[in-house]
C-alpha positions as a printed NumPy array, in Angstrom:
array([[  0.169,  -0.007,   0.06 ],
       [  1.45 ,   3.423,  -1.256],
       [  2.521,   5.657,   1.852],
       [  0.838,   8.859,  -0.051],
       [ -2.38 ,   9.208,  -1.099],
       [ -4.177,  12.068,  -3.383],
       [ -6.393,  14.798,  -1.965],
       [ -8.428,  16.777,  -4.323],
       [-10.234,  20.197,  -2.942],
       [-13.552,  21.001,  -4.74 ],
       [-14.312,  24.715,  -4.724],
       [-18.368,  24.923,  -3.757],
       [-18.672,  27.333,  -6.69 ],
       [-17.373,  24.904,  -9.038],
       [-15.273,  21.982,  -9.869],
       [-13.292,  24.035, -12.26 ],
       [-11.681,  25.554,  -9.095],
       [-10.231,  22.123,  -8.126],
       [ -6.925,  22.114,  -6.541],
       [ -4.874,  18.931,  -5.79 ],
       [ -2.16 ,  17.654,  -3.676],
       [ -0.315,  14.748,  -2.383],
       [  0.258,  14.037,   0.864],
       [  1.623,  11.245,   3.522],
       [ -1.266,   8.976,   4.752],
       [ -2.128,   9.739,   8.542],
       [ -1.707,  13.568,   7.829],
       [ -5.05 ,  15.608,   8.189],
       [ -7.572,  16.875,   5.52 ],
       [ -6.787,  20.3  ,   7.006],
       [ -2.612,  19.935,   6.341],
       [ -3.694,  18.609,   2.876],
       [ -5.954,  21.576,   2.464],
       [ -3.226,  24.266,   3.141],
       [ -0.855,  21.985,   1.001],
       [ -3.188,  22.62 ,  -1.52 ],
       [ -3.412,  25.896,  -1.149],
       [ -6.918,  26.39 ,   0.033],
       [ -7.552,  28.668,   2.978],
       [ -9.522,  26.567,   5.423],
       [ -9.846,  28.202,   8.873],
       [ -8.749,  26.294,  12.04 ],
       [ -9.555,  29.19 ,  14.809],
       [ -9.644,  26.66 ,  17.652],
       [ -5.757,  25.658,  16.678],
       [ -6.797,  22.156,  15.297],
       [ -7.923,  20.928,  18.709],
       [-11.831,  19.962,  17.078],
       [-13.399,  22.707,  19.385],
       [-14.895,  24.349,  16.471],
       [-16.667,  24.28 ,  12.833],
       [-14.645,  26.693,  11.119],
       [-12.589,  23.662,   9.354],
       [-16.078,  21.583,   8.346],
       [-15.764,  19.867,   5.041],
       [-17.756,  17.395,   3.16 ],
       [-16.322,  14.389,   1.866],
       [-17.456,  13.651,  -1.757],
       [-15.984,  10.51 ,  -2.899],
       [-13.527,   8.317,  -1.454],
       [-12.958,   6.122,   1.655],
       [-14.64 ,   7.996,   4.39 ],
       [-12.728,   7.913,   7.722],
       [-14.687,   7.065,  10.739],
       [-15.749,  10.347,  12.794],
       [-13.927,  11.267,  15.843],
       [-15.727,  12.137,  19.084],
       [-14.904,  15.853,  18.527],
       [-16.696,  15.405,  14.638],
       [-19.998,  14.244,  16.322],
       [-20.293,  16.963,  19.033],
       [-19.189,  19.731,  16.933],
       [-21.219,  18.397,  13.866],
       [-23.801,  16.33 ,  15.138],
       [-24.951,  12.928,  14.117],
       [-26.837,  14.152,  11.368],
       [-24.1  ,  15.7  ,   9.464],
       [-21.518,  12.977,  10.34 ],
       [-23.793,  10.602,   8.743],
       [-24.025,  12.541,   5.417],
       [-19.902,  12.347,   5.469],
       [-19.308,  15.64 ,   7.035],
       [-16.158,  15.998,   9.175],
       [-13.451,  18.521,  10.902],
       [-10.922,  18.76 ,   8.437],
       [ -8.36 ,  19.273,  11.599],
       [ -9.434,  15.764,  13.275],
       [ -9.795,  13.638,   9.639],
       [ -6.873,  11.639,   8.686],
       [ -6.419,  10.715,   5.426],
       [ -6.432,   6.881,   4.48 ],
       [ -7.026,   7.214,   0.765],
       [ -7.447,   9.032,  -2.179],
       [-10.196,  11.657,  -1.503],
       [-12.385,  14.247,  -3.026],
       [-13.309,  16.941,  -0.324],
       [-15.801,  20.028,  -0.418],
       [-14.441,  22.85 ,   1.793],
       [-17.393,  24.284,   3.377],
       [-16.339,  27.537,   5.277],
       [-18.62 ,  29.812,   7.025],
       [-20.172,  32.709,   4.876],
       [-17.66 ,  34.873,   3.843],
       [-16.982,  37.837,   6.28 ],
       [-16.155,  41.004,   4.595],
       [-16.245,  44.802,   5.596],
       [-14.609,  44.18 ,   8.682],
       [-14.678,  46.803,  11.575],
       [-10.799,  47.757,  11.848],
       [-10.494,  50.471,  14.889],
       [ -7.473,  52.56 ,  13.718],
       [ -6.666,  55.519,  16.153],
       [ -9.141,  58.542,  15.485],
       [ -6.87 ,  61.14 ,  17.255],
       [ -4.063,  62.957,  15.775],
       [ -0.899,  63.823,  17.558],
       [  0.363,  66.65 ,  15.788],
       [ -1.512,  69.16 ,  17.951],
       [ -0.666,  67.603,  21.302],
       [  1.058,  70.005,  23.3  ],
       [  2.07 ,  67.241,  25.602],
       [  4.516,  65.644,  23.262],
       [  7.622,  66.668,  21.536],
       [  8.353,  65.486,  17.985],
       [ 11.908,  64.279,  18.308],
       [ 11.371,  61.213,  16.033],
       [ 14.928,  60.555,  15.802],
       [ 15.336,  60.855,  11.916],
       [ 16.972,  63.712,  10.789],
       [ 17.774,  65.062,   7.21 ],
       [ 20.884,  66.995,   6.014],
       [ 20.945,  69.018,   3.035],
       [ 24.794,  69.283,   1.972],
       [ 27.129,  69.81 ,  -0.741],
       [ 30.068,  67.524,  -0.741],
       [ 33.074,  67.409,  -3.431],
       [ 34.284,  64.217,  -4.648],
       [ 38.232,  63.698,  -4.43 ],
       [ 40.044,  65.54 ,  -6.786],
       [ 43.955,  64.601,  -6.282],
       [ 45.631,  61.489,  -6.477],
       [ 47.98 ,  62.135,  -3.72 ],
       [ 44.94 ,  63.249,  -1.479],
       [ 44.374,  60.225,   0.872],
       [ 40.623,  60.56 ,   1.069],
       [ 37.316,  58.862,  -0.188],
       [ 33.918,  59.85 ,  -1.059],
       [ 32.403,  58.66 ,   2.299],
       [ 35.018,  60.942,   4.283],
       [ 34.412,  63.916,   1.719],
       [ 30.497,  63.727,   2.717],
       [ 31.006,  63.164,   6.442],
       [ 32.99 ,  66.419,   6.417],
       [ 30.129,  68.425,   5.557],
       [ 27.861,  66.549,   8.204],
       [ 27.722,  67.682,  12.221],
       [ 30.396,  66.09 ,  14.235],
       [ 27.41 ,  63.947,  15.948],
       [ 26.812,  61.777,  12.667],
       [ 28.433,  58.598,  13.166],
       [ 30.698,  57.028,  10.746],
       [ 29.26 ,  53.421,  11.203],
       [ 27.93 ,  52.595,   7.525],
       [ 25.687,  49.821,   6.179],
       [ 26.648,  48.396,   3.115],
       [ 23.467,  49.495,   1.509],
       [ 24.077,  52.939,   2.259],
       [ 27.459,  52.715,   1.2  ],
       [ 26.554,  51.279,  -2.224],
       [ 24.584,  54.716,  -2.943],
       [ 27.169,  57.091,  -1.981],
       [ 29.197,  57.146,  -5.484],
       [ 26.312,  57.76 ,  -7.228],
       [ 24.553,  60.328,  -5.1  ],
       [ 27.62 ,  62.245,  -4.598],
       [ 28.342,  62.99 ,  -8.509],
       [ 24.671,  63.048,  -9.713],
       [ 23.923,  66.908,  -8.956],
       [ 27.357,  68.195,  -8.415],
       [ 27.791,  66.985,  -4.666],
       [ 24.275,  68.42 ,  -3.702],
       [ 22.85 ,  65.589,  -1.634],
       [ 20.496,  65.096,   1.178],
       [ 21.694,  62.484,   4.004],
       [ 19.267,  60.973,   6.158],
       [ 20.236,  59.753,   9.867],
       [ 18.306,  57.943,  12.65 ],
       [ 19.732,  58.589,  15.967],
       [ 22.987,  60.154,  14.092],
       [ 23.496,  56.63 ,  12.002],
       [ 23.381,  57.395,   8.452],
       [ 20.361,  55.24 ,   6.845],
       [ 20.115,  56.951,   3.388],
       [ 21.858,  58.936,   0.872],
       [ 20.356,  60.818,  -1.899],
       [ 21.06 ,  63.195,  -4.757],
       [ 19.574,  66.621,  -4.587],
       [ 17.313,  68.173,  -1.947],
       [ 14.824,  65.875,  -0.691],
       [ 14.378,  67.344,   2.735],
       [ 10.503,  67.459,   2.681],
       [ 10.073,  63.748,   2.431],
       [ 10.417,  62.057,   5.84 ],
       [  7.689,  59.902,   6.632],
       [  6.868,  56.616,   9.03 ],
       [  4.483,  54.282,   9.832],
       [  3.14 ,  52.604,  13.119],
       [  1.575,  49.198,  13.212],
       [ -0.299,  47.481,  15.875],
       [ -0.3  ,  43.759,  15.379],
       [ -3.18 ,  41.822,  17.013],
       [ -4.136,  38.538,  17.174],
       [ -7.173,  38.883,  15.161],
       [ -6.241,  42.058,  13.057],
       [ -3.552,  44.553,  12.168],
       [ -3.758,  48.104,  11.454],
       [ -1.346,  50.807,  10.719],
       [ -0.898,  54.639,   9.875],
       [  1.325,  56.572,   7.698],
       [  2.574,  59.883,   9.256],
       [  4.625,  62.867,   8.504],
       [  7.362,  62.966,  10.735],
       [  7.981,  66.605,  10.31 ],
       [  4.608,  67.571,  11.065],
       [  2.944,  64.752,  12.626],
       [  0.093,  64.517,  10.166],
       [ -1.67 ,  61.425,   9.772],
       [ -1.643,  60.753,   5.72 ],
       [ -2.973,  57.033,   5.502],
       [ -4.758,  54.439,   7.676],
       [ -4.461,  50.702,   6.474],
       [ -5.642,  47.838,   8.424],
       [ -7.083,  44.288,   7.977],
       [ -7.353,  40.552,   9.457],
       [ -4.563,  39.258,  10.746],
       [ -3.752,  36.42 ,   7.947],
       [ -2.19 ,  33.974,  10.611],
       [ -5.976,  33.531,  11.599],
       [ -6.405,  30.485,   9.558],
       [ -3.696,  28.58 ,  11.95 ],
       [ -5.78 ,  29.614,  15.096],
       [ -8.046,  31.947,  16.736],
       [ -5.821,  32.853,  19.91 ],
       [ -2.323,  32.858,  21.048],
       [ -1.684,  29.645,  22.186],
       [ -3.061,  27.855,  18.922],
       [ -0.586,  30.05 ,  17.159],
       [  1.949,  28.97 ,  19.471],
       [  1.14 ,  25.212,  19.546],
       [  0.925,  25.483,  15.798],
       [  4.604,  26.766,  15.656],
       [  6.213,  24.923,  18.439],
       [  9.323,  22.929,  17.775],
       [  8.844,  23.415,  14.136],
       [ 10.851,  26.073,  12.029],
       [  8.884,  25.625,   8.962],
       [  5.452,  26.352,  10.696],
       [  7.311,  29.445,  12.576],
       [  8.384,  30.442,   8.816],
       [  4.686,  30.206,   7.703],
       [  3.328,  32.457,  10.383],
       [  5.922,  34.757,   9.977],
       [  5.792,  35.015,   6.155],
       [  2.165,  35.745,   6.529],
       [  2.652,  38.703,   8.394],
       [  5.312,  40.163,   6.828],
       [  3.563,  39.927,   3.325],
       [  0.452,  41.754,   5.053],
       [  2.696,  44.23 ,   6.523],
       [  4.471,  44.694,   3.014],
       [  1.203,  45.186,   1.497],
       [ -0.109,  47.717,   3.959],
       [  3.122,  49.704,   3.522],
       [  2.262,  49.97 ,  -0.338],
       [ -1.419,  50.413,   0.318],
       [ -0.565,  53.598,   2.625],
       [  2.237,  54.815,   0.31 ],
       [ -0.182,  54.658,  -2.656],
       [ -3.095,  56.676,  -0.536],
       [ -0.804,  59.286,   0.358],
       [  0.957,  59.201,  -3.06 ],
       [  4.698,  58.907,  -1.721],
       [  7.776,  56.899,  -2.336],
       [  7.739,  54.174,   0.232],
       [ 11.745,  54.549,  -0.058],
       [ 11.224,  57.774,   2.347],
       [  9.645,  55.652,   5.051],
       [ 12.394,  55.914,   7.364],
       [ 10.826,  54.694,  11.024],
       [  8.319,  51.805,  11.632],
       [  7.065,  51.229,  14.974],
       [  5.439,  47.752,  15.62 ],
       [  3.544,  46.973,  18.866],
       [  1.807,  43.524,  19.714],
       [  1.464,  40.918,  22.001],
       [  4.773,  38.581,  22.626],
       [  3.761,  36.075,  20.265],
       [  3.154,  38.235,  17.581],
       [  6.359,  40.406,  18.486],
       [  8.393,  36.982,  18.296],
       [  6.827,  35.669,  15.215],
       [  7.437,  38.812,  13.247],
       [ 11.28 ,  38.525,  14.157],
       [ 11.657,  34.96 ,  13.485],
       [ 12.133,  33.911,  17.221],
       [ 11.13 ,  30.572,  18.435],
       [  8.006,  30.828,  20.367],
       [  8.146,  27.529,  21.77 ],
       [  9.274,  28.65 ,  25.093],
       [  6.632,  31.329,  25.41 ],
       [  3.868,  28.414,  25.421],
       [  5.575,  26.454,  28.389],
       [  6.167,  27.356,  31.968],
       [  7.318,  29.931,  33.045],
       [  6.153,  31.731,  29.725],
       [  9.141,  33.811,  29.479],
       [  9.828,  35.567,  26.245],
       [ 13.063,  35.384,  24.491],
       [ 13.876,  38.826,  24.867],
       [ 12.026,  41.72 ,  26.616],
       [ 14.13 ,  44.947,  25.681],
       [ 13.387,  47.936,  23.014],
       [ 14.901,  46.786,  19.578],
       [ 15.639,  48.985,  16.465],
       [ 16.315,  46.788,  13.321],
       [ 17.097,  47.479,   9.528],
       [ 13.866,  46.736,   7.655],
       [ 16.191,  44.785,   5.56 ],
       [ 16.485,  42.316,   8.219],
       [ 13.19 ,  41.306,   8.847],
       [ 12.776,  41.653,   5.791],
       [ 10.172,  44.514,   5.293],
       [ 10.964,  44.737,   1.373],
       [  8.598,  47.401,   0.703],
       [ 10.24 ,  50.018,   3.136],
       [ 13.782,  49.432,   2.519],
       [ 15.413,  52.428,   4.222],
       [ 13.52 ,  52.2  ,   7.363],
       [ 14.578,  51.14 ,  11.043],
       [ 11.693,  49.097,  12.617],
       [ 11.537,  49.86 ,  16.227],
       [  9.788,  47.196,  18.661],
       [  8.503,  48.457,  21.843],
       [  9.597,  46.44 ,  24.921],
       [  7.85 ,  43.641,  26.42 ],
       [  6.869,  43.096,  30.263],
       [  6.473,  39.295,  30.353],
       [  5.464,  36.35 ,  28.403],
       [  1.646,  37.4  ,  27.809],
       [  2.017,  41.189,  28.522],
       [  3.629,  42.435,  25.299],
       [  4.701,  45.729,  23.489],
       [  1.04 ,  46.531,  22.871],
       [  0.265,  46.893,  26.415],
       [  3.257,  49.394,  26.963],
       [  1.832,  51.144,  24.096],
       [ -1.81 ,  51.464,  25.839],
       [  0.197,  52.707,  28.814],
       [  1.68 ,  55.33 ,  26.963],
       [ -1.21 ,  56.358,  25.148],
       [ -3.358,  56.578,  28.023],
       [ -0.57 ,  58.318,  30.423],
       [ -1.845,  56.205,  33.385],
       [  1.866,  56.163,  34.712],
       [  1.308,  60.279,  35.314],
       [ -1.978,  60.063,  36.818],
       [ -2.557,  61.14 ,  40.545],
       [ -5.587,  58.865,  41.061],
       [ -5.412,  55.011,  40.8  ],
       [ -6.9  ,  54.015,  37.226],
       [ -7.188,  50.774,  35.387],
       [ -6.824,  49.979,  31.778],
       [ -8.063,  46.931,  29.911],
       [ -7.152,  45.764,  26.602],
       [ -9.903,  43.558,  25.679],
       [ -9.007,  40.991,  23.12 ],
       [ -8.01 ,  37.227,  22.803],
       [ -5.249,  37.846,  25.366],
       [ -6.561,  40.755,  27.869],
       [ -4.108,  42.947,  29.642],
       [ -5.205,  44.919,  32.64 ],
       [ -2.912,  47.74 ,  34.2  ],
       [ -3.68 ,  49.176,  37.32 ],
       [ -2.121,  52.247,  39.166],
       [ -0.846,  55.642,  39.328],
       [  2.463,  57.793,  39.   ],
       [  3.437,  55.807,  42.311],
       [  3.027,  52.501,  41.139],
       [  1.798,  50.281,  38.252],
       [  0.996,  46.519,  38.296],
       [ -0.326,  44.639,  35.368],
       [ -1.498,  41.135,  34.756],
       [ -2.534,  39.21 ,  31.653],
       [ -6.155,  37.723,  31.256],
       [ -6.222,  34.78 ,  29.024],
       [ -9.952,  35.53 ,  27.466],
       [ -9.521,  33.554,  24.711],
       [-11.091,  34.158,  21.21 ],
       [-15.083,  33.834,  22.045],
       [-15.204,  37.508,  22.129],
       [-13.947,  37.68 ,  18.798],
       [-16.661,  35.207,  17.666],
       [-14.177,  32.188,  17.557],
       [-15.631,  29.029,  19.067],
       [-18.97 ,  30.202,  19.149],
       [-21.711,  28.286,  16.859],
       [-22.701,  31.166,  14.818],
       [-19.778,  33.366,  15.856],
       [-17.917,  35.674,  13.665],
       [-15.75 ,  38.976,  13.431],
       [-17.268,  42.346,  13.342],
       [-18.219,  42.376,   9.614],
       [-20.868,  42.626,   7.216],
       [-23.728,  40.763,   8.514],
       [-22.675,  40.388,  12.025],
       [-25.261,  40.916,  15.193],
       [-23.787,  43.654,  17.172],
       [-26.397,  44.865,  19.185],
       [-29.598,  43.372,  20.851],
       [-32.836,  44.911,  22.031],
       [-35.76 ,  43.178,  23.609],
       [-38.932,  44.294,  24.345],
       [-42.265,  42.382,  23.359],
       [-39.833,  40.461,  21.103],
       [-35.871,  40.434,  20.466],
       [-34.378,  42.862,  17.675],
       [-30.912,  42.705,  16.392],
       [-28.582,  45.188,  14.846],
       [-26.639,  43.808,  12.224],
       [-23.572,  45.533,  10.935],
       [-24.385,  46.669,   7.327],
       [-27.964,  46.39 ,   7.751],
       [-28.04 ,  43.139,   5.876],
       [-29.711,  39.565,   6.721],
       [-27.624,  38.047,   9.846],
       [-25.005,  35.301,   9.106],
       [-23.531,  35.531,  12.484],
       [-22.879,  37.272,  15.704],
       [-19.801,  39.329,  16.68 ],
       [-18.213,  39.844,  20.298],
       [-20.484,  43.043,  20.817],
       [-23.594,  41.229,  19.922],
       [-22.765,  38.069,  22.211],
       [-22.166,  40.559,  25.397],
       [-25.512,  42.249,  24.413],
       [-27.241,  39.532,  23.928],
       [-26.18 ,  37.845,  27.19 ],
       [-26.839,  40.895,  29.162],
       [-30.326,  41.163,  27.944],
       [-31.586,  37.637,  28.051],
       [-30.238,  37.704,  31.669],
       [-32.321,  40.951,  32.369],
       [-35.44 ,  39.191,  31.164],
       [-34.604,  36.352,  32.91 ],
       [-34.184,  34.074,  29.79 ],
       [-30.744,  33.48 ,  31.066],
       [-30.233,  32.758,  34.889],
       [-27.593,  34.267,  37.163],
       [-25.435,  31.018,  36.769],
       [-25.423,  31.531,  32.936],
       [-27.925,  28.577,  32.313],
       [-30.623,  28.905,  29.606],
       [-33.763,  28.696,  31.466],
       [-35.175,  25.511,  30.708],
       [-37.569,  24.97 ,  33.684],
       [-40.906,  27.497,  34.214],
       [-40.565,  28.498,  30.801],
       [-44.505,  29.447,  31.141],
       [-43.414,  32.559,  32.82 ],
       [-41.733,  34.07 ,  29.988],
       [-43.436,  36.06 ,  27.358],
       [-44.828,  33.797,  24.544],
       [-42.676,  35.299,  21.951],
       [-39.321,  34.847,  24.113],
       [-40.895,  31.402,  25.225],
       [-41.035,  30.146,  21.605],
       [-37.6  ,  31.116,  20.941],
       [-36.233,  28.819,  23.324],
       [-35.821,  25.416,  21.482],
       [-34.482,  22.074,  22.51 ],
       [-32.509,  20.465,  19.939],
       [-29.948,  17.181,  19.882],
       [-27.309,  19.557,  20.764],
       [-28.995,  20.98 ,  23.998],
       [-31.204,  24.211,  24.796],
       [-30.615,  27.025,  22.388],
       [-32.139,  30.613,  21.964],
       [-33.111,  31.971,  18.703],
       [-31.851,  35.263,  17.606],
       [-32.83 ,  35.469,  14.157],
       [-35.538,  32.797,  12.298],
       [-34.426,  30.888,   9.429],
       [-36.241,  32.908,   6.743],
       [-35.084,  36.072,   8.08 ],
       [-31.365,  34.95 ,   8.247],
       [-28.349,  35.265,   5.593],
       [-27.915,  31.64 ,   6.044],
       [-30.232,  28.479,   5.347],
       [-30.356,  27.839,   9.243],
       [-31.588,  30.092,  12.364],
       [-29.033,  32.234,  14.205],
       [-29.101,  30.842,  17.622],
       [-27.408,  31.209,  20.511],
       [-26.558,  27.888,  22.454],
       [-25.456,  27.159,  26.078],
       [-22.042,  25.977,  24.86 ],
       [-21.694,  29.472,  23.589],
       [-22.875,  30.978,  26.759],
       [-20.401,  29.155,  28.286],
       [-17.6  ,  30.468,  26.171],
       [-18.591,  33.738,  26.952],
       [-18.508,  33.175,  30.667],
       [-14.874,  31.883,  30.72 ],
       [-13.721,  34.54 ,  28.596],
       [-15.258,  37.41 ,  30.581],
       [-14.557,  35.864,  34.179],
       [-11.1  ,  36.214,  32.955],
       [-11.01 ,  39.633,  32.244],
       [-13.306,  40.897,  35.475],
       [-10.851,  38.542,  37.404],
       [ -7.84 ,  40.2  ,  36.535],
       [ -9.003,  43.556,  37.384],
       [-10.613,  42.22 ,  40.779],
       [ -7.102,  40.595,  41.471],
       [ -5.318,  43.576,  40.978],
       [ -7.71 ,  45.869,  43.241],
       [ -6.998,  43.005,  45.9  ],
       [ -3.222,  42.997,  45.625],
       [ -3.037,  46.936,  45.553],
       [ -5.673,  47.118,  48.08 ],
       [ -7.839,  49.215,  45.58 ],
       [-11.536,  49.254,  46.503],
       [-13.992,  50.092,  44.098],
       [-14.771,  53.996,  45.61 ],
       [-10.915,  54.428,  45.149],
       [-10.658,  53.525,  41.628],
       [-11.129,  56.337,  39.784],
       [-11.48 ,  55.286,  36.168],
       [-11.525,  52.018,  33.97 ],
       [-10.46 ,  52.867,  30.735],
       [-11.7  ,  50.463,  27.891],
       [ -8.755,  50.041,  25.152],
       [ -8.65 ,  47.985,  21.885],
       [-10.879,  47.546,  18.763],
       [-13.271,  44.904,  20.511],
       [-13.351,  47.117,  23.67 ],
       [-14.286,  50.146,  21.732],
       [-17.72 ,  48.526,  20.225],
       [-19.075,  46.97 ,  23.301],
       [-21.881,  48.579,  25.192],
       [-20.914,  49.344,  28.643],
       [-23.629,  48.588,  30.406],
       [-23.924,  45.271,  28.915],
       [-20.393,  44.421,  29.844],
       [-21.477,  45.45 ,  33.366],
       [-24.461,  43.54 ,  33.664],
       [-22.332,  40.382,  32.384],
       [-19.529,  41.395,  34.902],
       [-16.98 ,  41.703,  32.206],
       [-15.959,  44.769,  34.222],
       [-16.629,  45.617,  37.737],
       [-20.163,  46.984,  38.552],
       [-18.948,  50.949,  38.899],
       [-20.861,  54.017,  38.07 ],
       [-21.104,  53.821,  34.726],
       [-19.331,  57.465,  34.376],
       [-16.279,  55.901,  35.572],
       [-16.06 ,  53.678,  32.607],
       [-14.403,  55.372,  29.18 ],
       [-13.659,  54.154,  26.015],
       [ -9.903,  54.77 ,  24.895],
       [-10.095,  53.567,  21.453],
       [ -7.237,  51.796,  19.852],
       [ -4.889,  53.005,  22.573],
       [ -2.023,  50.604,  21.219],
       [ -2.157,  52.078,  17.86 ],
       [ -1.822,  55.685,  19.629],
       [  1.054,  54.665,  21.546],
       [  2.925,  53.254,  18.942],
       [  2.178,  56.535,  16.995],
       [  3.865,  58.298,  19.927],
       [  6.727,  56.25 ,  19.858],
       [  7.102,  56.733,  16.082],
       [  7.269,  60.544,  16.26 ],
       [  9.163,  60.874,  19.703],
       [ 12.125,  59.196,  20.825],
       [ 11.115,  60.457,  24.239],
       [  8.114,  58.474,  24.396],
       [  9.825,  55.322,  22.932],
       [ 12.686,  55.472,  25.32 ],
       [ 10.073,  56.117,  28.352],
       [  8.068,  52.885,  27.205],
       [ 11.297,  50.948,  28.214],
       [ 11.768,  52.571,  31.332],
       [  8.417,  51.731,  32.32 ],
       [  8.385,  48.513,  31.54 ],
       [ 11.287,  48.092,  33.873],
       [  9.339,  49.488,  36.642],
       [  5.969,  47.916,  36.22 ],
       [  5.204,  44.769,  38.602],
       [  3.723,  41.772,  36.798],
       [  1.095,  39.885,  38.577],
       [  0.958,  35.752,  37.725],
       [ -2.753,  35.108,  38.207],
       [ -2.436,  31.332,  38.061],
       [  0.314,  31.69 ,  40.671],
       [ -2.123,  33.296,  43.118],
       [ -4.391,  30.683,  45.091],
       [ -7.255,  33.256,  45.467],
       [ -7.353,  33.702,  41.807],
       [ -9.586,  30.445,  41.443],
       [-12.231,  31.399,  43.844],
       [-12.46 ,  35.068,  42.144],
       [-12.872,  33.397,  38.826],
       [-15.276,  30.895,  39.75 ],
       [-17.668,  33.658,  41.418],
       [-17.073,  36.15 ,  38.398],
       [-18.741,  33.334,  36.407],
       [-22.374,  34.497,  37.164],
       [-24.158,  37.544,  35.456],
       [-25.85 ,  40.272,  37.847],
       [-29.589,  39.546,  38.207],
       [-32.365,  41.611,  36.897],
       [-32.912,  43.527,  40.192],
       [-29.575,  44.706,  40.22 ],
       [-29.265,  48.194,  38.639],
       [-26.499,  48.397,  36.266],
       [-24.174,  51.516,  37.332],
       [-24.869,  50.708,  40.958],
       [-22.256,  48.939,  43.463],
       [-23.269,  47.303,  46.416],
       [-19.776,  48.172,  47.902],
       [-20.586,  51.588,  47.64 ],
       [-22.799,  53.95 ,  49.634],
       [-26.321,  54.064,  48.249],
       [-26.71 ,  56.507,  45.571],
       [-28.944,  56.94 ,  42.813],
       [-28.581,  54.354,  39.742],
       [-27.212,  55.777,  36.507],
       [-30.339,  56.14 ,  34.135],
       [-30.626,  54.344,  30.913],
       [-29.833,  50.861,  32.375],
       [-31.357,  47.711,  31.096]])
């Protein structure tokens, strides 16, 4: 029997788009799909915990279903030869049809909406300087000199003599092109570019926030601080897992897979550099500084550094220092002259994006104790003031990004983002189109509103008993299925899919685990720092996801503490804003390193009381609890506008 088999993937749109590959027997259909160039998502990191890699075997020997196949797909689909590609081993020549979810388009990507050009608290000292000089070429044979020395002689004394091979190759042409009139560009006094003529007006930089789910970037004029272009999109690594641990597990002990993840991210960055340059009508060769922030996993992957040990106790990063590297070393081929700067890392799961949030919110300069919460697949919580800062990592997982949810999706066209309940349920859908799924903000809203009308019990259990007490319209939406109890959000005849959009009990459990991680991180820091609710001045919600959620709903499900609502604010994409600050100011970039050395990291799992806090945080607030009122505070008037 041959050791290899042939796998053919048939596109649902037609057999003319077939892609085939040969693969070793015993590998998975997911691996075969990736080898054939088929973009099959594996949001759960190939652990059989979601349905995103669902396929149908058209012909060939059908492998027996795994337990995960049955749990995720149900007995009926399994009988019809549906399988999870990540769980199904190839045993013979097979023809397969990939059945991805409805396409997610028009994603809501949150860029920084604030300009730093007029921020009087910041000094524009980007580190990039341009010198327009006139240099003479050597004229006499007996005069021991060189083009390089002649050019240095007309530059300030602080300019370093160190030179890269790429810059050196430009010197002879530039010094002779326009009778010695040339522009020399430096970064922190080291020459990074040489051009003929006066090119002093062209001095640009880019800031990138590389998240687990999305990548956003901004092109900025380094001289004025003006934003010239915004770019962004879904992180293309998502095919290999929806959360950090999935990506780490994919690349652990495997240099080729690490290179695959790295290549995807670098290709995206190169594309964004090209797109931003095109929007602003500039030459990408004049982008001289790029600041990149991201969690530790994204940081290491971009650098091509092994992430294996970030995923193993004690979860230590390979390096925590701030870095500045030539773009060619990565390589970022679209910005050949740029110096790429990475902000420092605090701990294994507290990355450079957190340091960027600290810069942007200026929590380090606060007189009162505040907390910032960056909600994402890996949430971070920073608490403190100018006297002391503590930080922890809260592993929320990808549920709030729509992953491992039956009808979950990212914030894109067709996603339910808000819920209202009166006599019946009404869903607000992104793009005002028929719903094809539900995103994170919709999940939070749905859980909060269903808890308010007691469809959800405080424990998070769907109300299976005493349903007759519910209004008829809501009672009819609670249905029992072979998978368990579900609540129908959108009926089949009005959805954008061939099935109703429902919220399952398993979905709610995933939301509970995610929100409890964030909530417990905040409460844990409050306990460690002895900060009761009445002393906590502000909770700043950071990140693309955090900016879209309903604060009242977040309080209702106990994603964040039950504080007066006026104490809870949105800070937008603080990570990107912090990256922009470090781009425009070396003072801010240096400050980030100093702060990273001073911040105290709290390892939640190492604290015995964390488990009790986490379990207690799984519950929802009851319908009788006014939103925005804390039982720990003195009696006060509840904030209006509650659920």
